Amino acid sequence: MASTLVLIDLLGAAALLLLGLRLLKSGVSTALGARLRQFLASSTRNRLTAFGAGLLTTLALQSSTAMAVIVSSFVAQGLVAPAMAQAVMLGANVGTAVVAQILSFDIHWLAPITILLGVIVGSRKSRRSRGLGEIGIGIGLMLLSLRLMSEATEPMRESEALVAFFALLSDAPVIAIGLSAALAAVSASSLAVVLFIMSLAAAGSIGHELCLLLVAGANVGGALPPVFATASEGTAARRVVISNLAVRGAGAMVLLLIAGWLTDHLPASVNLAQLTIEAHLAFNVGLALVFLPVIGPMSRLLTRLFPDKPTAKDTGPRHLDEALISDPPSALAAAMRETLRVGDLIEKMLEISLVALRTNDEHLCRSVSQLDDEVDAVHQAIKLYLARIERTGMDEAARRQSSNILDYAINLEHAGDITERSLSRLTVKKIEKQLQYSPEGMSEIEDLFRDTIDNLQLAQRVFINRDAQIARRLMEGKVTIRRKERASVERHMSRLQDQRPDTLQTTSLHVDVLRDLKRINGHLMSVAAPILEEAGMLRASRLRKG
């Protein structure tokens, strides 16, 4: 019974440690997340600054796992070079070890103070205050958990079963590393497992060699969660986390081979709790010293081992040639071609949505969602491509052209969102509830759909030719759409007054579809506004004077 209570106390303290760690990460993300990401993205110009950025950011985030996910997403978006991402991760690993060193000091008396301050600050309504409150509470819970863990492990000195268990682990070093790695992977925190090992070491439950092996296993296990978290992020992102796992795995293999030799040279009176923390820090500092000078060759090797998967012909950006970045006119022409392709995707989404509405085909609605994912990916690629174009060689006209391309791409992306998130879901709702529009209502919706597709094709011509007369025709189409939408709503209300069953059942769907098509047209018309304004054909306001 006593052993069971000790185990419960230990598990409860470990759970409290994980809770405090999660609150701390959440608080930092809430209060400082945007600034940390900006700092990280802007500090990767060379390997030393990248290493320092990873170390400092991890000191704030308290998690190399979170850092791995963030930096791998930056690599996937082209914001951080792969080699610099390796340097960031080496710094992040050292940062986690420094955090463990700080928490190992006897500062548990700060726990009630930080929790109290966290509750007071977090009671304010602002988002930043809530984040700071979570930081205070998280730190307090972590310090409190370490105190509880220390108290819970004291009776372990007298447990013959635990002594026998750890003796078996000492004779099976590979299993010891695997067990520690599994604990770190399940808890998604090598820091929590290292602190747990420290508590066991302080209680005298484990020996010198087992202490080193468990620390190595915790480091390997801490690199596993990011591998699973980035499984869908693309090959570039996965290379970052796989390389981090490989680096830690190589360090664990070396430590497995020399652990016996190291323990033979350690004094018998060494403090095992302190040895745990120092071994964790030395492990990661050693990896940084070995691998930081060779991150370039390591990145190239990983590119050969994990090459980018070839994209299908109809997916991903086609025209954004990286070789044209230093030639602004050619690069802008490439961005224009890619933006026109986004418009073609939107047209396809609208046509499929209309067919799905006619035929009640839910499968077509799912294909609209897939097309919207394609639109989002290409839109993101266009934005990043425009941001990387060499600005020093651009005159005012080129800058204005870049801005116009970006504006049109954004409006097309919004039109795609409306088509997928609203129009398509309204069709699914109609199918699930087995509703039918009245023949007149369906005819009005189809008419507005066709007008919207025609306006999209006209907007594509305006985007290419920048012709003021075509732009005027497009803008006049906005008035036509508004009148048709208003007339359809009035006829719909008339059918409602006649108590027609099909109209009564679909009244909200009918009005929502008209509203969404009107919103899509509003986004399409935006391409004409700067052209008409330059030509002096656009009034500043529709209000009458006086």
Coordinates of C-alpha atoms in Angstrom, one line a residue:
M1 CA 0.0 0.0 0.0
A2 CA 2.8 2.4 0.9
S3 CA 4.5 1.7 -2.5
T4 CA 1.3 2.4 -4.3
L5 CA 0.9 5.7 -2.5
V6 CA 4.5 6.7 -3.4
L7 CA 3.8 5.8 -7.0
I8 CA 0.6 7.9 -7.0
D9 CA 2.4 10.9 -5.4
L10 CA 5.2 10.6 -8.0
L11 CA 2.8 10.4 -11.0
G12 CA 0.8 13.3 -9.6
A13 CA 3.9 15.4 -9.3
A14 CA 5.0 14.5 -12.8
A15 CA 1.5 15.4 -14.1
L16 CA 1.7 18.8 -12.3
L17 CA 5.1 19.4 -13.9
L18 CA 3.6 18.8 -17.4
L19 CA 0.7 21.0 -16.6
G20 CA 3.0 23.8 -15.5
L21 CA 5.1 23.4 -18.6
R22 CA 2.0 23.6 -20.9
L23 CA 0.7 26.7 -19.1
L24 CA 4.1 28.3 -19.5
K25 CA 4.3 27.5 -23.2
S26 CA 0.7 28.7 -23.8
G27 CA 1.4 31.9 -21.8
V28 CA 4.5 32.7 -23.8
S29 CA 2.8 32.1 -27.1
T30 CA -0.2 34.3 -26.0
A31 CA 1.9 37.2 -24.6
L32 CA 5.0 37.1 -26.7
G33 CA 4.4 34.6 -29.6
A34 CA 4.3 37.1 -32.5
R35 CA 7.5 38.9 -31.3
L36 CA 9.3 35.6 -30.8
R37 CA 8.5 34.5 -34.3
Q38 CA 9.6 37.8 -35.8
F39 CA 12.8 37.6 -33.8
L40 CA 13.4 34.1 -34.9
A41 CA 12.7 34.8 -38.6
S42 CA 15.0 37.9 -38.6
S43 CA 17.9 36.3 -36.7
T44 CA 18.9 33.5 -39.1
R45 CA 21.4 35.2 -41.4
N46 CA 24.3 33.1 -40.3
R47 CA 24.8 30.0 -38.1
L48 CA 25.9 31.8 -35.0
T49 CA 23.0 34.2 -34.9
A50 CA 20.7 31.3 -35.8
F51 CA 22.1 29.3 -32.9
G52 CA 21.7 32.2 -30.5
A53 CA 18.1 32.8 -31.7
G54 CA 17.2 29.2 -31.1
L55 CA 18.7 29.3 -27.6
L56 CA 17.1 32.5 -26.5
T57 CA 13.7 31.7 -28.0
T58 CA 13.7 28.3 -26.3
L59 CA 14.5 30.0 -23.0
A60 CA 11.2 31.8 -23.4
L61 CA 9.2 28.9 -24.8
Q62 CA 10.6 26.3 -22.5
S63 CA 10.3 23.7 -25.2
S64 CA 12.6 22.5 -28.0
T65 CA 9.6 20.6 -29.3
A66 CA 7.6 23.8 -29.9
M67 CA 10.7 25.4 -31.4
A68 CA 11.1 22.4 -33.9
V69 CA 7.5 22.8 -35.1
I70 CA 7.9 26.6 -35.5
V71 CA 11.2 26.6 -37.3
S72 CA 10.1 23.6 -39.6
S73 CA 7.0 25.6 -40.6
F74 CA 9.3 28.6 -41.4
V75 CA 11.4 26.3 -43.6
A76 CA 8.3 25.0 -45.4
Q77 CA 7.3 28.7 -46.2
G78 CA 10.8 29.6 -47.4
L79 CA 11.4 32.1 -44.5
V80 CA 14.4 30.2 -43.1
A81 CA 17.1 28.4 -45.0
P82 CA 17.4 24.7 -44.1
A83 CA 21.0 24.9 -42.9
M84 CA 20.1 27.8 -40.6
A85 CA 17.2 25.8 -39.3
Q86 CA 19.6 23.1 -38.2
A87 CA 21.6 25.8 -36.3
V88 CA 18.4 27.0 -34.7
M89 CA 17.6 23.5 -33.4
L90 CA 21.1 23.0 -32.0
G91 CA 20.6 26.3 -30.1
A92 CA 17.1 25.2 -29.0
N93 CA 18.5 21.9 -27.5
V94 CA 21.0 23.9 -25.5
G95 CA 18.3 26.3 -24.4
T96 CA 16.2 23.4 -23.0
A97 CA 19.3 22.2 -21.1
V98 CA 19.9 25.7 -19.6
V99 CA 16.2 25.8 -18.5
A100 CA 16.8 22.4 -16.7
Q101 CA 19.9 23.9 -15.0
I102 CA 17.9 26.9 -13.8
L103 CA 15.1 24.7 -12.4
S104 CA 17.5 22.5 -10.6
F105 CA 18.4 25.2 -8.2
D106 CA 16.7 25.2 -4.8
I107 CA 14.2 28.0 -5.6
H108 CA 10.9 26.1 -4.8
W109 CA 10.1 28.9 -2.3
L110 CA 9.3 31.0 -5.4
A111 CA 6.3 28.7 -6.3
P112 CA 3.6 30.4 -4.2
I113 CA 4.8 33.9 -5.1
T114 CA 4.8 33.3 -8.9
I115 CA 1.4 31.5 -8.7
L116 CA -0.1 34.4 -6.7
L117 CA 1.3 37.0 -9.2
G118 CA 0.1 34.9 -12.1
V119 CA -3.4 34.8 -10.8
I120 CA -3.5 38.6 -10.1
V121 CA -2.0 39.5 -13.5
G122 CA -4.1 37.0 -15.4
S123 CA -7.4 38.3 -13.9
R124 CA -7.1 41.3 -16.2
K125 CA -9.1 41.2 -19.5
S126 CA -6.3 41.9 -22.0
R127 CA -4.8 39.0 -24.0
R128 CA -1.3 39.9 -23.0
S129 CA -2.2 40.0 -19.3
R130 CA -3.7 36.6 -19.5
G131 CA -0.6 35.3 -21.2
L132 CA 1.7 36.7 -18.5
G133 CA -0.6 35.3 -15.9
E134 CA -0.3 31.8 -17.4
I135 CA 3.5 32.3 -17.4
G136 CA 3.5 33.0 -13.7
I137 CA 1.2 30.1 -12.8
G138 CA 3.1 27.7 -15.1
I139 CA 6.5 28.6 -13.5
G140 CA 5.0 28.3 -10.0
L141 CA 3.4 24.9 -10.8
M142 CA 6.7 23.6 -12.2
L143 CA 8.7 24.6 -9.1
L144 CA 6.0 23.2 -6.8
S145 CA 6.0 19.9 -8.8
L146 CA 9.8 19.6 -8.3
R147 CA 9.4 19.9 -4.6
L148 CA 6.6 17.3 -4.5
M149 CA 8.6 15.0 -6.7
S150 CA 11.6 15.3 -4.4
E151 CA 9.4 14.4 -1.4
A152 CA 7.8 11.5 -3.2
T153 CA 11.1 9.9 -4.2
E154 CA 12.6 9.9 -0.7
P155 CA 10.9 6.6 0.3
M156 CA 12.3 5.0 -2.8
R157 CA 15.7 4.5 -1.1
E158 CA 14.1 1.7 1.0
S159 CA 12.1 0.0 -1.8
E160 CA 13.8 -3.3 -2.7
A161 CA 11.6 -3.7 -5.8
L162 CA 12.7 -0.4 -7.3
V163 CA 16.3 -1.1 -6.5
A164 CA 16.0 -4.4 -8.3
F165 CA 14.2 -2.8 -11.2
F166 CA 16.9 -0.1 -11.7
A167 CA 19.6 -2.7 -11.3
L168 CA 18.0 -4.6 -14.2
L169 CA 18.0 -1.4 -16.3
S170 CA 21.6 -0.8 -15.5
D171 CA 22.4 -4.2 -17.1
A172 CA 20.3 -3.4 -20.2
P173 CA 21.5 0.0 -21.4
V174 CA 19.6 -0.1 -24.7
I175 CA 16.3 -0.8 -22.9
A176 CA 17.1 2.0 -20.5
I177 CA 17.6 4.5 -23.3
G178 CA 14.4 3.2 -25.0
L179 CA 12.3 3.5 -21.8
S180 CA 13.5 7.1 -21.2
A181 CA 12.9 8.0 -24.9
A182 CA 9.4 6.6 -24.7
L183 CA 8.6 8.7 -21.6
A184 CA 9.9 11.8 -23.3
A185 CA 7.9 11.1 -26.5
V186 CA 4.7 10.4 -24.6
S187 CA 5.0 13.5 -22.5
A188 CA 6.3 15.6 -25.5
S189 CA 8.9 17.1 -23.2
S190 CA 12.5 16.0 -22.7
L191 CA 12.8 18.7 -20.0
A192 CA 10.1 17.1 -17.8
V193 CA 11.8 13.6 -18.1
V194 CA 15.2 15.0 -17.3
L195 CA 13.8 16.7 -14.2
F196 CA 12.1 13.4 -13.3
I197 CA 15.5 11.6 -13.7
M198 CA 17.1 14.3 -11.5
S199 CA 14.5 13.5 -8.7
L200 CA 15.3 9.7 -9.0
A201 CA 19.0 10.5 -8.8
A202 CA 18.6 12.7 -5.8
A203 CA 16.8 9.8 -4.0
G204 CA 19.7 7.5 -4.7
S205 CA 17.5 5.2 -6.8
I206 CA 19.8 5.0 -9.9
G207 CA 23.5 4.8 -10.4
H208 CA 26.0 6.9 -12.4
E209 CA 25.9 5.0 -15.7
L210 CA 22.1 4.6 -15.7
C211 CA 21.7 8.3 -15.0
L212 CA 23.7 9.1 -18.2
L213 CA 21.8 6.6 -20.3
L214 CA 18.4 7.9 -19.1
V215 CA 19.5 11.4 -20.0
A216 CA 20.5 10.3 -23.5
G217 CA 17.2 8.5 -23.9
A218 CA 15.2 11.6 -22.8
N219 CA 17.0 13.7 -25.5
V220 CA 16.2 11.2 -28.2
G221 CA 12.6 10.9 -27.1
G222 CA 12.2 14.7 -27.1
A223 CA 13.0 14.8 -30.8
L224 CA 10.2 12.3 -31.7
P225 CA 7.0 14.4 -31.3
P226 CA 8.0 17.1 -33.9
V227 CA 8.6 14.3 -36.4
F228 CA 4.9 13.2 -36.1
A229 CA 3.7 16.8 -35.8
T230 CA 5.2 17.9 -39.1
A231 CA 4.2 14.7 -41.1
S232 CA 1.9 16.8 -43.3
E233 CA 4.1 19.9 -43.6
G234 CA 6.1 18.8 -46.6
T235 CA 9.5 17.3 -47.2
A236 CA 11.5 20.5 -46.4
A237 CA 9.9 20.8 -43.0
R238 CA 10.3 17.1 -42.2
R239 CA 14.1 17.3 -43.0
V240 CA 14.6 19.7 -40.1
V241 CA 13.0 17.5 -37.5
I242 CA 14.5 14.3 -38.9
S243 CA 18.0 15.9 -38.8
N244 CA 17.4 16.9 -35.2
L245 CA 16.4 13.4 -34.3
A246 CA 19.5 12.0 -36.2
V247 CA 21.8 14.4 -34.3
R248 CA 20.4 13.4 -30.9
G249 CA 20.4 9.8 -31.9
A250 CA 24.1 10.0 -32.8
G251 CA 24.9 11.6 -29.5
A252 CA 23.0 8.9 -27.7
M253 CA 24.9 6.2 -29.5
V254 CA 28.2 7.8 -28.6
L255 CA 27.1 8.1 -25.0
L256 CA 26.0 4.5 -24.9
L257 CA 29.5 3.4 -26.0
I258 CA 31.5 5.6 -23.6
A259 CA 29.1 5.7 -20.6
G260 CA 31.0 3.0 -18.7
W261 CA 34.3 4.8 -19.4
L262 CA 32.9 8.1 -18.1
T263 CA 31.5 6.6 -14.9
D264 CA 34.9 5.0 -14.2
H265 CA 36.5 8.5 -14.1
L266 CA 33.8 10.1 -12.0
P267 CA 34.4 10.5 -8.3
A268 CA 32.3 8.3 -6.1
S269 CA 31.0 11.2 -4.1
V270 CA 29.6 13.1 -7.1
N271 CA 26.1 14.5 -6.6
L272 CA 23.9 12.4 -8.9
A273 CA 21.1 15.0 -9.2
Q274 CA 23.6 17.6 -10.3
L275 CA 25.2 15.0 -12.6
T276 CA 21.9 14.6 -14.4
I277 CA 21.5 18.2 -15.1
E278 CA 25.2 18.7 -16.1
A279 CA 25.1 15.6 -18.3
H280 CA 22.0 17.0 -20.1
L281 CA 23.8 20.4 -20.7
A282 CA 27.1 18.8 -21.7
F283 CA 25.3 16.4 -24.1
N284 CA 23.6 19.2 -26.0
V285 CA 26.6 21.6 -25.9
G286 CA 28.8 18.8 -27.2
L287 CA 26.3 18.2 -30.1
A288 CA 26.4 21.9 -30.9
L289 CA 30.2 22.0 -31.0
V290 CA 30.4 19.0 -33.3
F291 CA 27.5 19.7 -35.7
L292 CA 27.4 23.5 -35.9
P293 CA 30.4 23.7 -38.2
V294 CA 29.0 21.1 -40.6
I295 CA 25.4 22.2 -40.9
G296 CA 25.9 23.0 -44.6
P297 CA 27.1 19.5 -45.6
M298 CA 24.5 17.9 -43.3
S299 CA 21.7 19.9 -44.9
R300 CA 22.9 18.8 -48.4
L301 CA 23.1 15.2 -47.3
L302 CA 19.6 15.3 -45.9
T303 CA 18.3 16.8 -49.2
R304 CA 19.8 13.8 -51.1
L305 CA 18.4 11.3 -48.6
F306 CA 14.9 13.0 -48.5
P307 CA 14.5 14.7 -51.9
D308 CA 11.5 16.9 -52.5
K309 CA 8.5 14.9 -53.8
P310 CA 7.6 15.8 -57.4
T311 CA 4.4 17.7 -57.4
A312 CA 1.6 16.7 -59.8
K313 CA 1.3 18.8 -62.9
D314 CA -1.9 20.5 -61.9
T315 CA -0.9 21.3 -58.3
G316 CA 1.3 23.9 -56.7
P317 CA 2.7 27.1 -58.3
R318 CA 3.9 26.6 -61.9
H319 CA 5.3 30.0 -62.9
L320 CA 7.1 31.3 -59.9
D321 CA 10.7 30.8 -61.1
E322 CA 13.2 31.5 -58.3
A323 CA 15.9 32.4 -60.9
L324 CA 13.9 35.5 -61.8
I325 CA 13.9 37.0 -58.3
S326 CA 16.8 39.3 -59.1
D327 CA 15.0 40.5 -62.3
P328 CA 11.9 42.4 -61.1
P329 CA 10.1 42.8 -64.5
S330 CA 10.4 39.1 -65.3
A331 CA 9.5 38.1 -61.7
L332 CA 6.4 40.3 -61.8
A333 CA 5.4 38.8 -65.1
A334 CA 5.7 35.4 -63.5
A335 CA 3.6 36.4 -60.5
M336 CA 0.9 37.8 -62.9
R337 CA 0.7 34.5 -64.7
E338 CA 0.4 32.6 -61.4
T339 CA -2.3 35.0 -60.2
L340 CA -4.2 34.4 -63.4
R341 CA -4.1 30.7 -62.7
V342 CA -5.6 31.4 -59.3
G343 CA -8.5 33.1 -61.1
D344 CA -8.9 30.0 -63.3
L345 CA -9.1 27.9 -60.2
I346 CA -11.8 30.1 -58.7
E347 CA -13.8 29.9 -62.0
K348 CA -13.6 26.1 -61.8
M349 CA -14.8 26.2 -58.1
L350 CA -17.8 28.3 -59.1
E351 CA -18.7 26.0 -62.0
I352 CA -18.4 22.9 -59.8
S353 CA -20.5 24.6 -57.1
L354 CA -23.3 25.4 -59.6
V355 CA -23.3 21.8 -60.9
A356 CA -23.4 20.5 -57.3
L357 CA -26.3 22.8 -56.5
R358 CA -28.2 21.5 -59.5
T359 CA -27.5 17.8 -59.0
N360 CA -27.2 17.5 -55.2
D361 CA -23.8 15.9 -55.6
E362 CA -22.0 16.0 -52.2
H363 CA -18.8 14.6 -53.8
L364 CA -18.5 17.7 -56.0
C365 CA -18.6 19.8 -52.8
R366 CA -15.6 17.9 -51.5
S367 CA -13.8 18.6 -54.7
V368 CA -14.5 22.4 -54.2
S369 CA -12.7 22.1 -50.8
Q370 CA -9.7 20.5 -52.5
L371 CA -9.5 23.3 -55.0
D372 CA -9.7 25.9 -52.3
D373 CA -6.7 24.2 -50.6
E374 CA -4.9 24.6 -53.9
V375 CA -5.9 28.3 -54.1
D376 CA -4.6 28.9 -50.6
A377 CA -1.3 27.2 -51.3
V378 CA -0.7 29.1 -54.6
H379 CA -1.8 32.4 -53.0
Q380 CA 0.7 31.9 -50.1
A381 CA 3.4 31.2 -52.7
I382 CA 2.6 34.3 -54.6
K383 CA 2.8 36.5 -51.5
L384 CA 6.2 35.1 -50.5
Y385 CA 7.5 35.3 -54.0
L386 CA 6.5 39.0 -54.3
A387 CA 8.1 39.7 -50.9
R388 CA 11.4 38.2 -52.1
I389 CA 11.6 40.2 -55.4
E390 CA 14.7 42.5 -55.4
R391 CA 13.2 45.9 -54.4
T392 CA 16.2 48.0 -55.1
G393 CA 15.8 47.5 -58.8
M394 CA 12.1 48.4 -58.9
D395 CA 10.9 51.8 -59.9
E396 CA 7.6 53.3 -58.8
A397 CA 5.6 51.7 -61.6
A398 CA 7.0 48.3 -60.7
R399 CA 6.2 48.7 -57.0
R400 CA 2.6 49.7 -58.0
Q401 CA 2.3 46.7 -60.2
S402 CA 3.5 44.4 -57.4
S403 CA 0.9 46.0 -55.1
N404 CA -1.8 45.5 -57.7
I405 CA -0.9 41.8 -58.2
L406 CA -1.0 41.2 -54.5
D407 CA -4.3 43.0 -54.1
Y408 CA -5.9 40.9 -56.9
A409 CA -4.5 37.7 -55.5
I410 CA -5.8 38.5 -52.0
N411 CA -9.3 39.2 -53.4
L412 CA -9.3 36.0 -55.4
E413 CA -8.4 34.1 -52.3
H414 CA -11.2 35.7 -50.4
A415 CA -13.6 34.7 -53.3
G416 CA -12.4 31.2 -53.0
D417 CA -13.0 31.2 -49.2
I418 CA -16.6 32.4 -49.7
T419 CA -17.1 29.7 -52.4
E420 CA -15.8 26.9 -50.2
R421 CA -16.7 27.9 -46.7
S422 CA -20.2 29.3 -47.4
L423 CA -21.6 28.4 -50.9
S424 CA -20.4 24.8 -50.8
R425 CA -21.6 24.3 -47.2
L426 CA -25.0 25.7 -48.0
T427 CA -25.2 23.2 -50.8
V428 CA -24.3 20.4 -48.4
K429 CA -26.9 21.6 -46.0
K430 CA -29.5 21.6 -48.8
I431 CA -28.5 18.0 -49.7
E432 CA -28.5 16.7 -46.0
K433 CA -32.0 18.2 -45.4
Q434 CA -33.3 17.0 -48.8
L435 CA -34.5 20.5 -49.7
Q436 CA -35.4 21.8 -53.2
Y437 CA -35.5 25.4 -54.4
S438 CA -38.5 26.6 -56.2
P439 CA -38.1 26.5 -60.0
E440 CA -38.1 30.3 -60.1
G441 CA -35.7 30.6 -57.2
M442 CA -33.3 28.0 -58.8
S443 CA -33.4 29.9 -62.1
E444 CA -32.6 33.2 -60.3
I445 CA -29.6 31.6 -58.5
E446 CA -28.3 30.0 -61.7
D447 CA -28.6 33.4 -63.5
L448 CA -26.5 35.1 -60.8
F449 CA -24.0 32.3 -60.8
R450 CA -23.5 32.7 -64.6
D451 CA -23.1 36.5 -64.2
T452 CA -20.5 35.9 -61.5
I453 CA -18.5 33.6 -63.7
D454 CA -18.8 36.1 -66.6
N455 CA -17.5 38.9 -64.3
L456 CA -14.6 36.7 -63.2
Q457 CA -13.6 36.2 -66.8
L458 CA -13.9 40.0 -67.4
A459 CA -11.8 40.7 -64.2
Q460 CA -9.1 38.4 -65.6
R461 CA -9.0 40.5 -68.8
V462 CA -8.8 43.7 -66.8
F463 CA -5.9 42.3 -64.8
I464 CA -4.0 41.5 -67.9
N465 CA -4.8 44.4 -70.1
R466 CA -5.3 47.2 -67.6
D467 CA -7.8 48.7 -70.1
A468 CA -9.9 51.5 -68.6
Q469 CA -13.0 50.8 -70.8
I470 CA -13.0 47.1 -69.9
A471 CA -12.6 48.0 -66.3
R472 CA -15.6 50.4 -66.6
R473 CA -17.7 47.5 -68.0
L474 CA -16.6 45.3 -65.0
M475 CA -17.6 48.1 -62.5
E476 CA -20.9 48.6 -64.2
G477 CA -21.6 44.9 -63.8
K478 CA -21.5 45.5 -60.0
V479 CA -24.7 47.6 -60.4
T480 CA -26.3 44.9 -62.4
I481 CA -25.5 42.3 -59.8
R482 CA -26.8 44.5 -57.0
R483 CA -30.1 45.0 -58.9
K484 CA -30.5 41.3 -59.7
E485 CA -29.8 40.3 -56.1
R486 CA -32.4 42.9 -54.8
A487 CA -35.0 41.8 -57.4
S488 CA -34.5 38.1 -56.6
V489 CA -35.0 38.8 -52.8
E490 CA -38.2 40.8 -53.6
R491 CA -39.6 37.9 -55.7
H492 CA -38.6 35.5 -53.1
M493 CA -40.5 37.5 -50.4
S494 CA -43.5 37.5 -52.7
R495 CA -43.4 33.7 -53.0
L496 CA -43.1 33.5 -49.2
Q497 CA -46.3 35.6 -48.9
D498 CA -48.0 33.0 -51.1
Q499 CA -47.0 30.4 -48.6
R500 CA -45.2 28.2 -51.1
P501 CA -43.8 25.1 -49.3
D502 CA -40.5 24.9 -51.3
T503 CA -39.9 28.6 -50.7
L504 CA -40.7 28.3 -47.0
Q505 CA -38.2 25.5 -46.6
T506 CA -35.3 27.1 -48.5
T507 CA -35.8 30.8 -47.5
S508 CA -32.6 31.2 -45.5
L509 CA -30.5 29.2 -48.1
H510 CA -31.8 31.2 -51.0
V511 CA -31.0 34.6 -49.4
D512 CA -27.5 33.4 -48.2
V513 CA -26.5 32.1 -51.7
L514 CA -27.5 35.4 -53.2
R515 CA -25.5 37.3 -50.6
D516 CA -22.4 35.2 -51.1
L517 CA -22.5 35.6 -54.9
K518 CA -22.8 39.4 -54.3
R519 CA -19.8 39.3 -52.0
I520 CA -17.7 37.4 -54.5
N521 CA -18.6 39.9 -57.2
G522 CA -17.5 42.7 -54.8
H523 CA -14.0 41.1 -54.5
L524 CA -13.8 40.7 -58.3
M525 CA -14.7 44.3 -59.0
S526 CA -11.8 45.5 -56.9
V527 CA -9.3 44.9 -59.7
A528 CA -11.0 47.7 -61.7
A529 CA -10.8 50.3 -59.0
P530 CA -7.1 51.4 -59.3
I531 CA -7.4 51.5 -63.1
L532 CA -10.5 53.7 -63.1
E533 CA -9.0 55.9 -60.4
E534 CA -5.8 56.5 -62.5
A535 CA -8.0 57.3 -65.5
G536 CA -10.1 59.8 -63.5
M537 CA -13.2 57.7 -64.1
L538 CA -14.0 56.9 -60.5
R539 CA -15.7 59.1 -58.1
A540 CA -14.4 59.3 -54.5
S541 CA -17.9 58.8 -53.1
R542 CA -21.4 57.7 -54.2
L543 CA -22.9 60.4 -51.9
R544 CA -24.6 63.4 -53.6
K545 CA -23.0 66.7 -52.9
G546 CA -24.9 68.9 -50.3

